[in-house]
mmCIF file of C-alpha atoms in Angstrom:
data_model
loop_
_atom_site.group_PDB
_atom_site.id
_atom_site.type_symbol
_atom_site.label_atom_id
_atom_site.label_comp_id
_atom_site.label_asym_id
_atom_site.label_seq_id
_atom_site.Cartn_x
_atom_site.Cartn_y
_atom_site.Cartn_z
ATOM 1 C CA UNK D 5 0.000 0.000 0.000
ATOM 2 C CA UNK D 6 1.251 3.505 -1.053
ATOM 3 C CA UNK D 7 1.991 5.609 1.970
ATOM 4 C CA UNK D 8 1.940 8.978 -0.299
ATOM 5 C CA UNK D 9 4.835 10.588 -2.585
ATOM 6 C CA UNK D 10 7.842 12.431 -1.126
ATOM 7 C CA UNK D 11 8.507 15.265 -0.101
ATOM 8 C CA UNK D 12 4.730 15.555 -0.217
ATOM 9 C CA UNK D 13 3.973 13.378 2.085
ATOM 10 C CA UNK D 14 6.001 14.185 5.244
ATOM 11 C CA UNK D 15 7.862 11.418 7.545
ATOM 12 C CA UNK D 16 5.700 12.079 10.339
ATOM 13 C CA UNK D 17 2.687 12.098 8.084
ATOM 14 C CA UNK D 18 4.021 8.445 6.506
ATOM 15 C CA UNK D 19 4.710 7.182 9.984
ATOM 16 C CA UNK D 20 1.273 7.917 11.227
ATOM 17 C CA UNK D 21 -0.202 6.467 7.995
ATOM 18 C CA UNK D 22 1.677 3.585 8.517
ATOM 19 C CA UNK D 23 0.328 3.057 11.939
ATOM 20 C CA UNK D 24 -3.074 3.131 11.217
ATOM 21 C CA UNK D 25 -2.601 0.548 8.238
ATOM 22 C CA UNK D 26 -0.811 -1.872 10.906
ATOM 23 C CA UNK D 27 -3.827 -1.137 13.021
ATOM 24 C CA UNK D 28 -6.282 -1.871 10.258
ATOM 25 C CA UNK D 29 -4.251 -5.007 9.215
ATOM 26 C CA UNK D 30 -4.943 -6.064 13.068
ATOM 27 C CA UNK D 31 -8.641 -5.717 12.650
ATOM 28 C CA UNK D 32 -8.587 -7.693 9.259
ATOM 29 C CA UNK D 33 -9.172 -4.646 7.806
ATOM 30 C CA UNK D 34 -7.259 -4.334 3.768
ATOM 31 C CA UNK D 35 -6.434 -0.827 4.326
ATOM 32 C CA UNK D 36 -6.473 -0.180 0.667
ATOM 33 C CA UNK D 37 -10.063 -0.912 0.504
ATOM 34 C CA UNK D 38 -11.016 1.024 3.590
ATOM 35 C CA UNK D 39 -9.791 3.958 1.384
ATOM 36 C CA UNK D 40 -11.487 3.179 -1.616
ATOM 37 C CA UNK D 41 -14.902 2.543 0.976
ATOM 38 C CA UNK D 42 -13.728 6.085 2.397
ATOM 39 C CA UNK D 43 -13.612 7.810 -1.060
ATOM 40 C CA UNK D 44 -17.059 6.196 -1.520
ATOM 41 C CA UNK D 45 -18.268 7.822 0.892
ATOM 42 C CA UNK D 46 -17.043 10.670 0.626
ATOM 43 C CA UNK D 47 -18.755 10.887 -2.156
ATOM 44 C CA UNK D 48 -22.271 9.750 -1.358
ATOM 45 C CA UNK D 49 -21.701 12.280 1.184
ATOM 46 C CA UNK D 50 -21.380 15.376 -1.219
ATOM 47 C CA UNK D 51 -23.953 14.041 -3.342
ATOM 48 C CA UNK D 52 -26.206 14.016 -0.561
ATOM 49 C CA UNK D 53 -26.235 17.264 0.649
ATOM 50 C CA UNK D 54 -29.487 19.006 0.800
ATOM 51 C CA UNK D 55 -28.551 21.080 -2.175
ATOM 52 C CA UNK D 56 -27.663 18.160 -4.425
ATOM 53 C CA UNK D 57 -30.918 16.383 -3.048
ATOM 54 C CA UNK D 58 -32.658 19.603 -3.914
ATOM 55 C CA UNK D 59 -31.342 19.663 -7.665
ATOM 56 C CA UNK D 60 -32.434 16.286 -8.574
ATOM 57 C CA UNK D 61 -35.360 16.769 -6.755
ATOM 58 C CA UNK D 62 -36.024 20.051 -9.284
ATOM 59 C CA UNK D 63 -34.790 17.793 -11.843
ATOM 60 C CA UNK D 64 -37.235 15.151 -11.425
ATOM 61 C CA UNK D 65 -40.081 17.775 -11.498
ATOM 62 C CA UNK D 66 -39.104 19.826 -14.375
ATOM 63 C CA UNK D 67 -38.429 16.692 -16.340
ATOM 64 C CA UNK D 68 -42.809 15.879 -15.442
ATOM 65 C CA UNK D 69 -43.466 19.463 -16.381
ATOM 66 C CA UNK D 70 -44.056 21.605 -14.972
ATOM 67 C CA UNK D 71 -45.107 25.646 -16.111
ATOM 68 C CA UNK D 72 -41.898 27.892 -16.467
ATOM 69 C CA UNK D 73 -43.684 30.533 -13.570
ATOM 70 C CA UNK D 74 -43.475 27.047 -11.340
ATOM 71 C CA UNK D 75 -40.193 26.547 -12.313
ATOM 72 C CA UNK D 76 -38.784 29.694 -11.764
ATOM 73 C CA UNK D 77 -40.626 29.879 -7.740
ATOM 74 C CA UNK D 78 -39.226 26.493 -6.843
ATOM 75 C CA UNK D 79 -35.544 27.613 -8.109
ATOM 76 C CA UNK D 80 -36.190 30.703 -5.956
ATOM 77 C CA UNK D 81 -37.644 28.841 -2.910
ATOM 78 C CA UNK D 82 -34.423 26.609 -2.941
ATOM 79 C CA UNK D 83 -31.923 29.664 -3.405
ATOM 80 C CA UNK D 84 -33.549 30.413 0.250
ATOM 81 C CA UNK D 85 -32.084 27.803 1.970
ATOM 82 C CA UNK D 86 -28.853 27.185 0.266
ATOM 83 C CA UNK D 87 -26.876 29.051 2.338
ATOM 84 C CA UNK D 88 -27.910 27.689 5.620
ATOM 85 C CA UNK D 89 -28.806 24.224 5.189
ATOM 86 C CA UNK D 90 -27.234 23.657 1.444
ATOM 87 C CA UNK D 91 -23.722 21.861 2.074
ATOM 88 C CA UNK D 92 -25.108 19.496 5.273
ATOM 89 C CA UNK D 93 -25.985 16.157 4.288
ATOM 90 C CA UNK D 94 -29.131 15.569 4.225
ATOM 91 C CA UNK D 95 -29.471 12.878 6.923
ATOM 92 C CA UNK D 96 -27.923 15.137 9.726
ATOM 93 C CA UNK D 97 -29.667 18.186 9.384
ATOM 94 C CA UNK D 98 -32.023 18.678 12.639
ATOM 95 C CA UNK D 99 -35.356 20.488 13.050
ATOM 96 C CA UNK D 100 -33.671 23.241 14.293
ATOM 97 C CA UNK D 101 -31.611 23.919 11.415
ATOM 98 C CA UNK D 102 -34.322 24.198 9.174
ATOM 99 C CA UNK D 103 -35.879 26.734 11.671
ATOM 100 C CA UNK D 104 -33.391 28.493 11.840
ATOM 101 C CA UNK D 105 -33.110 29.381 8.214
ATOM 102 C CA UNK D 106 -37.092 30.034 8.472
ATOM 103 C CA UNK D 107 -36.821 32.220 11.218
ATOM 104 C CA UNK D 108 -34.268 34.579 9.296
ATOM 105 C CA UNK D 109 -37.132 35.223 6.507
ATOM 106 C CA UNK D 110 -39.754 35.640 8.550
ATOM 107 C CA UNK D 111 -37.169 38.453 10.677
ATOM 108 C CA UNK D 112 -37.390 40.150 7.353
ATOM 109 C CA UNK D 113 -41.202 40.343 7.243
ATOM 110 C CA UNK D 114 -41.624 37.383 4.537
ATOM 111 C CA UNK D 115 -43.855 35.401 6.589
ATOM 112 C CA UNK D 116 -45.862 34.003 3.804
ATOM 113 C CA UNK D 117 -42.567 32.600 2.242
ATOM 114 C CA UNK D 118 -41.134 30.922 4.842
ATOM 115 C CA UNK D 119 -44.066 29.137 5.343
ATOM 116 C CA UNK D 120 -43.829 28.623 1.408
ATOM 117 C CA UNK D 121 -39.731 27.494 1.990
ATOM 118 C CA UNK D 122 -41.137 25.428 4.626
ATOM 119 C CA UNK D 123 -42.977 22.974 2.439
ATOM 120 C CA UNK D 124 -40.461 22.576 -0.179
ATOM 121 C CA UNK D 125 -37.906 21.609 2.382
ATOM 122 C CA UNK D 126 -40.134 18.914 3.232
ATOM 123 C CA UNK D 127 -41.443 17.772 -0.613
ATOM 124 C CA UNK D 128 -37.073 17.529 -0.472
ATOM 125 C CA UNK D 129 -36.690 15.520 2.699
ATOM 126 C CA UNK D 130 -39.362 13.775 1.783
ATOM 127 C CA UNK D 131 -37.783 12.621 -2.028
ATOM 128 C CA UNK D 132 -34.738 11.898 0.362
ATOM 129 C CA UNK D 133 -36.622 9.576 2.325
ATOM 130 C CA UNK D 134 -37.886 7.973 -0.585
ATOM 131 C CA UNK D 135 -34.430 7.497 -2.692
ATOM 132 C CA UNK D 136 -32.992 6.101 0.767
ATOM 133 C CA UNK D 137 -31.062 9.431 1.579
ATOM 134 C CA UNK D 138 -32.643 10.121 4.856
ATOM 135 C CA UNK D 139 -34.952 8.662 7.037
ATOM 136 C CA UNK D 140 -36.961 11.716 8.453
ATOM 137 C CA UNK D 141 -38.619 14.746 7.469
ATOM 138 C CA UNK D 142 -37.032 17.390 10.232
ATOM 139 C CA UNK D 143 -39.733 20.404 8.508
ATOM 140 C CA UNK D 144 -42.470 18.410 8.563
ATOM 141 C CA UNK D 145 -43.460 19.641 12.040
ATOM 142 C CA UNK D 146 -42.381 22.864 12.114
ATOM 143 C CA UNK D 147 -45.354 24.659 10.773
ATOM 144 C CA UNK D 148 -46.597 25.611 14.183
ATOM 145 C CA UNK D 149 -43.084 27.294 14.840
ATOM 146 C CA UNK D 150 -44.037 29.806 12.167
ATOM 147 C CA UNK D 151 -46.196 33.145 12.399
ATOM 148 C CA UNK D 152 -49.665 32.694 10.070
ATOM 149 C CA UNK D 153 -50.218 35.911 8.674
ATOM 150 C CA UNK D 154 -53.872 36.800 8.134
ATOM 151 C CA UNK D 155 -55.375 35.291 5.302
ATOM 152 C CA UNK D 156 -55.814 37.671 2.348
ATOM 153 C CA UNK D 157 -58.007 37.098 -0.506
ATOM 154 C CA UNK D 158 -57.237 38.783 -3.352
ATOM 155 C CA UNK D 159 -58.964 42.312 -3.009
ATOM 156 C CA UNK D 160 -61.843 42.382 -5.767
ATOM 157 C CA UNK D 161 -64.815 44.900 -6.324
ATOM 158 C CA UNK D 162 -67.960 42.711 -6.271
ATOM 159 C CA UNK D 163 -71.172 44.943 -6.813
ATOM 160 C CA UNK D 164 -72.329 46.213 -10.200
ATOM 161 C CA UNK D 165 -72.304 50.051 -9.185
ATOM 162 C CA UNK D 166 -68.605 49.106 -7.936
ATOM 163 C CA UNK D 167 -67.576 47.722 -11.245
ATOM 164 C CA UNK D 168 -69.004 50.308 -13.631
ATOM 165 C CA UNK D 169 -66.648 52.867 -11.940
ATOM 166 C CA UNK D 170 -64.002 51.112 -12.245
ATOM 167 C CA UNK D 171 -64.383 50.521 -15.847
ATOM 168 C CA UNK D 172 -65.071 54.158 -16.320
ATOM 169 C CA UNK D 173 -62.227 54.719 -14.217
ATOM 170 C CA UNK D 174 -59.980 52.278 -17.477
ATOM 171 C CA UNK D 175 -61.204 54.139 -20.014
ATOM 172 C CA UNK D 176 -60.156 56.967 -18.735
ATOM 173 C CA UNK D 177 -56.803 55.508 -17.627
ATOM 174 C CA UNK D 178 -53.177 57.890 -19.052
ATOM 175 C CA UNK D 179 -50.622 55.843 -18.913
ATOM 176 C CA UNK D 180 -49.160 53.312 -21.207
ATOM 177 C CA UNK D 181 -51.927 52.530 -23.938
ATOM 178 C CA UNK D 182 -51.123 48.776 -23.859
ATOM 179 C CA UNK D 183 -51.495 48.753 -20.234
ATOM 180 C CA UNK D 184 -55.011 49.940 -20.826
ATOM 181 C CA UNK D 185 -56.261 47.361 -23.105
ATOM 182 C CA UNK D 186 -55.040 44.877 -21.177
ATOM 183 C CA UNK D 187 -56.470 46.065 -18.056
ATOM 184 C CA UNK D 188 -60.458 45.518 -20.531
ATOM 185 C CA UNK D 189 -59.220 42.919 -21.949
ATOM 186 C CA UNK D 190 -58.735 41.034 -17.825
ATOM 187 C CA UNK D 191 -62.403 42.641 -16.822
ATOM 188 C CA UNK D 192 -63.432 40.680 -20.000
ATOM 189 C CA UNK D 193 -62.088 37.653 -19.928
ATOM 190 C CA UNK D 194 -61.050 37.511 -16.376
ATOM 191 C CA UNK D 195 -58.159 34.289 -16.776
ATOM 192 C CA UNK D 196 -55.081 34.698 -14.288
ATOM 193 C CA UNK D 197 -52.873 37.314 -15.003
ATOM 194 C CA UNK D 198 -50.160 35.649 -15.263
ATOM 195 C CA UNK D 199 -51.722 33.916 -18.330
ATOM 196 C CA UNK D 200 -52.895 37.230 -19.705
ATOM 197 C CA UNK D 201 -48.893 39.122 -19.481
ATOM 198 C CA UNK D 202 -47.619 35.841 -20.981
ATOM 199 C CA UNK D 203 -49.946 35.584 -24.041
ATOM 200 C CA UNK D 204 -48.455 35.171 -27.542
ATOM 201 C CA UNK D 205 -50.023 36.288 -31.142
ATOM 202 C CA UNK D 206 -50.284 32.325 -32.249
ATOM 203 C CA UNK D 207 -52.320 31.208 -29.527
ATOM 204 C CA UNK D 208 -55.349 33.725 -30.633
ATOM 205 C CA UNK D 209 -57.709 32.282 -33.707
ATOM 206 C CA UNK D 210 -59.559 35.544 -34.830
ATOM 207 C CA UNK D 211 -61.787 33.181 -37.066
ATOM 208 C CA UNK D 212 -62.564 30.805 -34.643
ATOM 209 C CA UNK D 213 -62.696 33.364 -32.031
ATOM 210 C CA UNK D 214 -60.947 31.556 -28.801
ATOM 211 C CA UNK D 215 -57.826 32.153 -27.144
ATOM 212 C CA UNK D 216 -55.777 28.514 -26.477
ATOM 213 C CA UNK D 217 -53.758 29.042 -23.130
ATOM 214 C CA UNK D 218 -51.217 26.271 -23.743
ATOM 215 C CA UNK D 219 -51.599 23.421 -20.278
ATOM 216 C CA UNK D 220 -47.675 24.645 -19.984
ATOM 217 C CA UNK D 221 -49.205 28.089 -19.022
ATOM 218 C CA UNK D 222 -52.064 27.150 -16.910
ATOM 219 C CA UNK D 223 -52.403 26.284 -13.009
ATOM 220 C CA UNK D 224 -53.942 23.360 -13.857
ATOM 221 C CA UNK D 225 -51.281 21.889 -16.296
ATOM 222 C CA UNK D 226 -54.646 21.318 -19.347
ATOM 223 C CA UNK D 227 -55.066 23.431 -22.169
ATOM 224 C CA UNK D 228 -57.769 25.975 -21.570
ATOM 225 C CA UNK D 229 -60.005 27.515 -23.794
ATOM 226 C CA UNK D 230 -61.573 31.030 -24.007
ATOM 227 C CA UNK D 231 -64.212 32.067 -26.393
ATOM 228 C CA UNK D 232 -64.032 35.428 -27.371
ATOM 229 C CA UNK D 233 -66.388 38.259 -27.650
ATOM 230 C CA UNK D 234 -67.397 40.759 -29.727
ATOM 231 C CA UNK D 235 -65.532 43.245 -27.588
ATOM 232 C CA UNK D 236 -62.820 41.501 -26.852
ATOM 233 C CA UNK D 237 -62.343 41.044 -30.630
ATOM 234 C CA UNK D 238 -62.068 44.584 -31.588
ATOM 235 C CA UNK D 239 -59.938 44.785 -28.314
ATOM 236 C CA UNK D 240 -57.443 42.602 -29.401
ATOM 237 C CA UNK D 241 -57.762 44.316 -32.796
ATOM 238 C CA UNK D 242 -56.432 47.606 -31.670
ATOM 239 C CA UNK D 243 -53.889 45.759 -29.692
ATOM 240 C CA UNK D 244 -52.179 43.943 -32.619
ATOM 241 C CA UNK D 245 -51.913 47.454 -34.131
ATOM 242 C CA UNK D 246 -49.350 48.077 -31.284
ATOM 243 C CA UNK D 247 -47.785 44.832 -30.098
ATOM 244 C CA UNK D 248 -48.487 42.401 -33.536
ATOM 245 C CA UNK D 249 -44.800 42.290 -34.695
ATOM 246 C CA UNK D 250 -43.763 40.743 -31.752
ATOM 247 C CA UNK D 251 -43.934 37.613 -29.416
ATOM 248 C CA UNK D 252 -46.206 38.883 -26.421
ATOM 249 C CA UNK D 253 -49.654 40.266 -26.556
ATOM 250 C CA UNK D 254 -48.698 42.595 -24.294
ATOM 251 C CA UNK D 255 -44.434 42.841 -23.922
ATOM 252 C CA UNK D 256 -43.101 44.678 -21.114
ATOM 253 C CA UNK D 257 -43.023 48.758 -22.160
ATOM 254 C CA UNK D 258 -39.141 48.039 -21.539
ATOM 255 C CA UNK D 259 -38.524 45.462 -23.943
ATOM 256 C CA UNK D 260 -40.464 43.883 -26.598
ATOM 257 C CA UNK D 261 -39.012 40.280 -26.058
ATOM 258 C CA UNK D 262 -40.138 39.718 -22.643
ATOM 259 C CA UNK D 263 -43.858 39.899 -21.395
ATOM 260 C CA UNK D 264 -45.486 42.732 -19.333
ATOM 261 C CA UNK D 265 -44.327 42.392 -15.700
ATOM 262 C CA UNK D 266 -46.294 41.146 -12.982
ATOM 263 C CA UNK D 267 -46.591 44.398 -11.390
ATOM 264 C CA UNK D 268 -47.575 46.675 -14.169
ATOM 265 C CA UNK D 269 -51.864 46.032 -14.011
ATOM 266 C CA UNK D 270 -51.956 46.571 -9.934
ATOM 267 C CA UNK D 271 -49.475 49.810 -10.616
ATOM 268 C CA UNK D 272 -51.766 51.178 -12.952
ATOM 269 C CA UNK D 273 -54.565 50.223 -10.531
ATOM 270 C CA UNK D 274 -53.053 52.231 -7.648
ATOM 271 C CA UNK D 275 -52.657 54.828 -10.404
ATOM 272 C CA UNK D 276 -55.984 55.129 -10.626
ATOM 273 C CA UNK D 277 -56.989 55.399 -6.877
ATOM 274 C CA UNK D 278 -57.617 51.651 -6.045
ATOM 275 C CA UNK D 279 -55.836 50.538 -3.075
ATOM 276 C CA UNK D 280 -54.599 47.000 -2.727
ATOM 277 C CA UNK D 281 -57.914 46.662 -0.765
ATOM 278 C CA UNK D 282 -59.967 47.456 -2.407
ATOM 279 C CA UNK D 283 -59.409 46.096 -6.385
ATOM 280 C CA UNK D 284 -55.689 43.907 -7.658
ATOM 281 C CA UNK D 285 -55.552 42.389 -10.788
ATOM 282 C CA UNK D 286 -56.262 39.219 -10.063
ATOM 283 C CA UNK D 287 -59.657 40.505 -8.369
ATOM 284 C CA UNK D 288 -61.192 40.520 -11.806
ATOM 285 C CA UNK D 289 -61.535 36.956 -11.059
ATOM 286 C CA UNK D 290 -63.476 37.507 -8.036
ATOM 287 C CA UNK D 291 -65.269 40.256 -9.543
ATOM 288 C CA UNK D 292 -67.100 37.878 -12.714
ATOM 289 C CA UNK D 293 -67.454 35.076 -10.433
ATOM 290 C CA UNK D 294 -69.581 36.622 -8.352
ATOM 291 C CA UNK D 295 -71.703 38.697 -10.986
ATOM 292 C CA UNK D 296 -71.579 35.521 -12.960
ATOM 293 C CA UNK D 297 -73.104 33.524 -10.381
ATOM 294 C CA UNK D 298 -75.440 36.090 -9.110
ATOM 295 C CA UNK D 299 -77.090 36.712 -12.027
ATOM 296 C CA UNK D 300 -78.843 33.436 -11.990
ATOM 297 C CA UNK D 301 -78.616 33.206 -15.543
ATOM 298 C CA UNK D 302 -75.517 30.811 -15.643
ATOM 299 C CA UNK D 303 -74.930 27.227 -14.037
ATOM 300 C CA UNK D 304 -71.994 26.846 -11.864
ATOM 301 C CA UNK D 305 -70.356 24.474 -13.719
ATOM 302 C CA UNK D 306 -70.101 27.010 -16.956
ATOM 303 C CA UNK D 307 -68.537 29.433 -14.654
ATOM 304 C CA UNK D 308 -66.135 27.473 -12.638
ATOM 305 C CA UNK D 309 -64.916 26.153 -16.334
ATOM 306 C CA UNK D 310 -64.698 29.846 -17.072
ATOM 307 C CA UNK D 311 -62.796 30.483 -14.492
ATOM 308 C CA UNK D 312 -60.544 26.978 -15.509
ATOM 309 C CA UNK D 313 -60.593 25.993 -11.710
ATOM 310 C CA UNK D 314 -60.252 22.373 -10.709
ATOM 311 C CA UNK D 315 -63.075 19.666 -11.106
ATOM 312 C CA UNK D 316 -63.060 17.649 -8.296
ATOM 313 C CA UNK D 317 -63.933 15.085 -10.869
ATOM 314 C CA UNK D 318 -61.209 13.973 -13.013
ATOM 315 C CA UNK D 319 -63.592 13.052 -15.351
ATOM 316 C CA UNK D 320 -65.112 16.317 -15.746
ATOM 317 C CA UNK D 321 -61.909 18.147 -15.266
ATOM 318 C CA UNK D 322 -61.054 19.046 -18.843
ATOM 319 C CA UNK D 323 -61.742 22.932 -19.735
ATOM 320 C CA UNK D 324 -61.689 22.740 -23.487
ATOM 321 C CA UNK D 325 -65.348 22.008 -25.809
ATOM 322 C CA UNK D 326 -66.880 20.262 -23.288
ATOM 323 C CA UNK D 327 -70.213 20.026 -21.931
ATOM 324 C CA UNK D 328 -70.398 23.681 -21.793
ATOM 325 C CA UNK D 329 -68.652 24.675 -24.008
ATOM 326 C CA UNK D 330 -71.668 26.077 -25.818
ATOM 327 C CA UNK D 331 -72.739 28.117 -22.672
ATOM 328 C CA UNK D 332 -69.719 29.192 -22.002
ATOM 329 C CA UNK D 333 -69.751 31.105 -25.495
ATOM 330 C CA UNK D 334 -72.933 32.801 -24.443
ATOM 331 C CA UNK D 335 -71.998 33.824 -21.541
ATOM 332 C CA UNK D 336 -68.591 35.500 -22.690
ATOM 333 C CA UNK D 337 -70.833 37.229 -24.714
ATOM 334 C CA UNK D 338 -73.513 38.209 -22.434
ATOM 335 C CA UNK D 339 -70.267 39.558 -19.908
ATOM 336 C CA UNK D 340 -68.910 41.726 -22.304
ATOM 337 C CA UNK D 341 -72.499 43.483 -22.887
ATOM 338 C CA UNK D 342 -73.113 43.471 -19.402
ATOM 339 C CA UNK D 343 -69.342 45.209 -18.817
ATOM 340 C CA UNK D 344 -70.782 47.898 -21.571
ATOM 341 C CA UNK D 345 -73.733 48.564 -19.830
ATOM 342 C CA UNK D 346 -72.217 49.357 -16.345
ATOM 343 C CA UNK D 347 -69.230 51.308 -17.456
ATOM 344 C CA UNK D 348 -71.930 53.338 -19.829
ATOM 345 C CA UNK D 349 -74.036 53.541 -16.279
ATOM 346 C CA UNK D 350 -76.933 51.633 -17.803
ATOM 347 C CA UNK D 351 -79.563 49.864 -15.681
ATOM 348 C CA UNK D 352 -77.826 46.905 -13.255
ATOM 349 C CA UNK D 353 -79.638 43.398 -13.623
ATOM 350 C CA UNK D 354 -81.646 42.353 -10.710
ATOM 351 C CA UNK D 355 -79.149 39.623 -8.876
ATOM 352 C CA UNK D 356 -80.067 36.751 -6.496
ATOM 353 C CA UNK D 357 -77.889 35.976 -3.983
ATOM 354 C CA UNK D 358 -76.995 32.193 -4.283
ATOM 355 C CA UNK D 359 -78.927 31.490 -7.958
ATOM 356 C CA UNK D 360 -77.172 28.385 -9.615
ATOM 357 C CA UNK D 361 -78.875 28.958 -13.147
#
């Protein structure tokens, strides 16, 4: 067995080296393959570091598919605990650790995302257990250790009155024209925003008159459907006259190759008086669903495939042509009218509270 080269390997050094082989050889022990089981180990040991468990995790989830947006979170998510719990392997770290590295986000005010960092740490421990890398989940229990901030819906004007100032309020909107259409163009089709700022030219069918959200864009990972109105239509119309030479329906104001950022809509919101309690983008949402349903003129299912929520029936669950599909049409139809008549402060339909259609 090689004790090492000199001068690089000191006397002393070789000495001691060859102690512990004689004391190896006394065990039984081949001291040239308790080095190779050593190196071995070694390297299990980087590879199982919660940052290389993390990776292949990501790996394994990107290579399902999973929407770019989702992507992009979980990346960030992981970037928050690389730095505390990154380089320990995996099997070692303790419940405090983890806590630790929790405890520093929610010191900056981020309560909601440590609580978010929480639960990918444990989908990670949790793939660790699985591939044999560790035998417990260490942040499975420390959601109690966390502050739960108050629960906050996404702020949404829900009466009729309500609504037709607001769209008065759009029309009369200054700032960037895009940033204007697209704030009608969310009051009439009311999908998720992020769906709306990433929208490209091919997925719209002016003949056919339906936007395709591809499933890699949706929270729901199916295609979705959207029939189009009228007004939408001549909407979209006025917006290819801007934006139709590029990628994005609506491309940041900054740079035509990337799509409007998430922040622009609720700016231009604020812009126009609206706190962030009283009306956010993704409040449109909110906003039809309740008309929608309180009209009494639509059945729930229609609307919740509007709003391309989950079925609770797999079955069911596909948002494209279905059964509805042909009320669905309609009732895109009859929203956009509806929209005209408020903003134009026309009479407001007669709801009832809890109609199912």
């Amino acid at each position: 067995m090689a004790l090492g080269r000199y001068p690089e390997t000191g006397l002393k050094d070789a000495r001691t080296k060859r102690d512990e082989a004689r004391e190896l050889l006394a065990k039984g022990i081949d001291p040239s393959v308790d080095k190779k089981r050593k190196k071995v180990a070694a390297d299990i040991a980087n590879a199982t570091t919660f940052k290389a468990v993390a990776d292949e995790y990501m790996d394994k989830i990107e290579r399902e598919g999973i929407a770019e947006a989702t992507r992009k979170k979980t990346r960030w998510l992981a970037s928050q605990l690389e730095k505390d719990i990154g380089s320990l392997p995996i099997a070692d770290i303790e419940p405090y650790e983890v806590l630790a590295a929790l405890k520093k986000i929610e010191l900056r005010g981020n309560h909601e995302t440590a609580k978010r960092v929480r639960s990918f740490a444990s989908r990670v421990f949790t793939y660790a257990i699985i591939t044999s890398r560790a035998r417990i989940d260490p942040a499975a229990s420390l959601g109690g250790a966390l502050i739960t901030p108050k629960v906050k819906n996404h702020a949404a004007i829900v009466d009729a009155r309500g609504v037709g100032g607001l769209l008065k309020a759009i029309e009369g909107y200054e700032g960037y024209l895009t940033t204007k259409l697209a704030l009608k163009v969310m009051a009439h089709l009311f999908v998720r925003p992020g769906e709306l700022r990433h929208a490209e030219w091919p997925e719209f069918d002016f003949e056919s008159k339906v936007w395709r959200i591809p499933a890699a864009k949706t929270k729901m990972r199916s295609e979705h459907v959207v029939p189009l109105s009228v007004q939408v239509l001549d909407i979209l119309k006025e917006v290819q006259g801007l934006t139709g030479d590029g990628r994005y329906v609506f491309p940041s104001v900054r740079s035509g190759n990337t799509p409007m950022s998430e922040n622009t809509l609720n700016a231009a919101l604020r812009g126009m008086g609206y706190g962030q309690d009283q009306m956010t983008s993704h409040g449109f949402r909110s906003t039809a669903s309740t008309l929608l349903n309180e009209s009494g003129k639509w059945s729930s299912d229609a609307i919740e495939r509007a709003l391309a929520h989950k079925d609770s029936n797999k079955i069911r669950g596909t948002y494209h042509r279905g059964t509805h599909w042909d009320e669905r049409v309609k009732m895109a139809q009859w929203w956009s009218d509806y929209l005209d008549i408020l903003r134009d402060g026309g009479k407001v339909i007669a709801l009832r509270r809890g109609a199912q259609g």
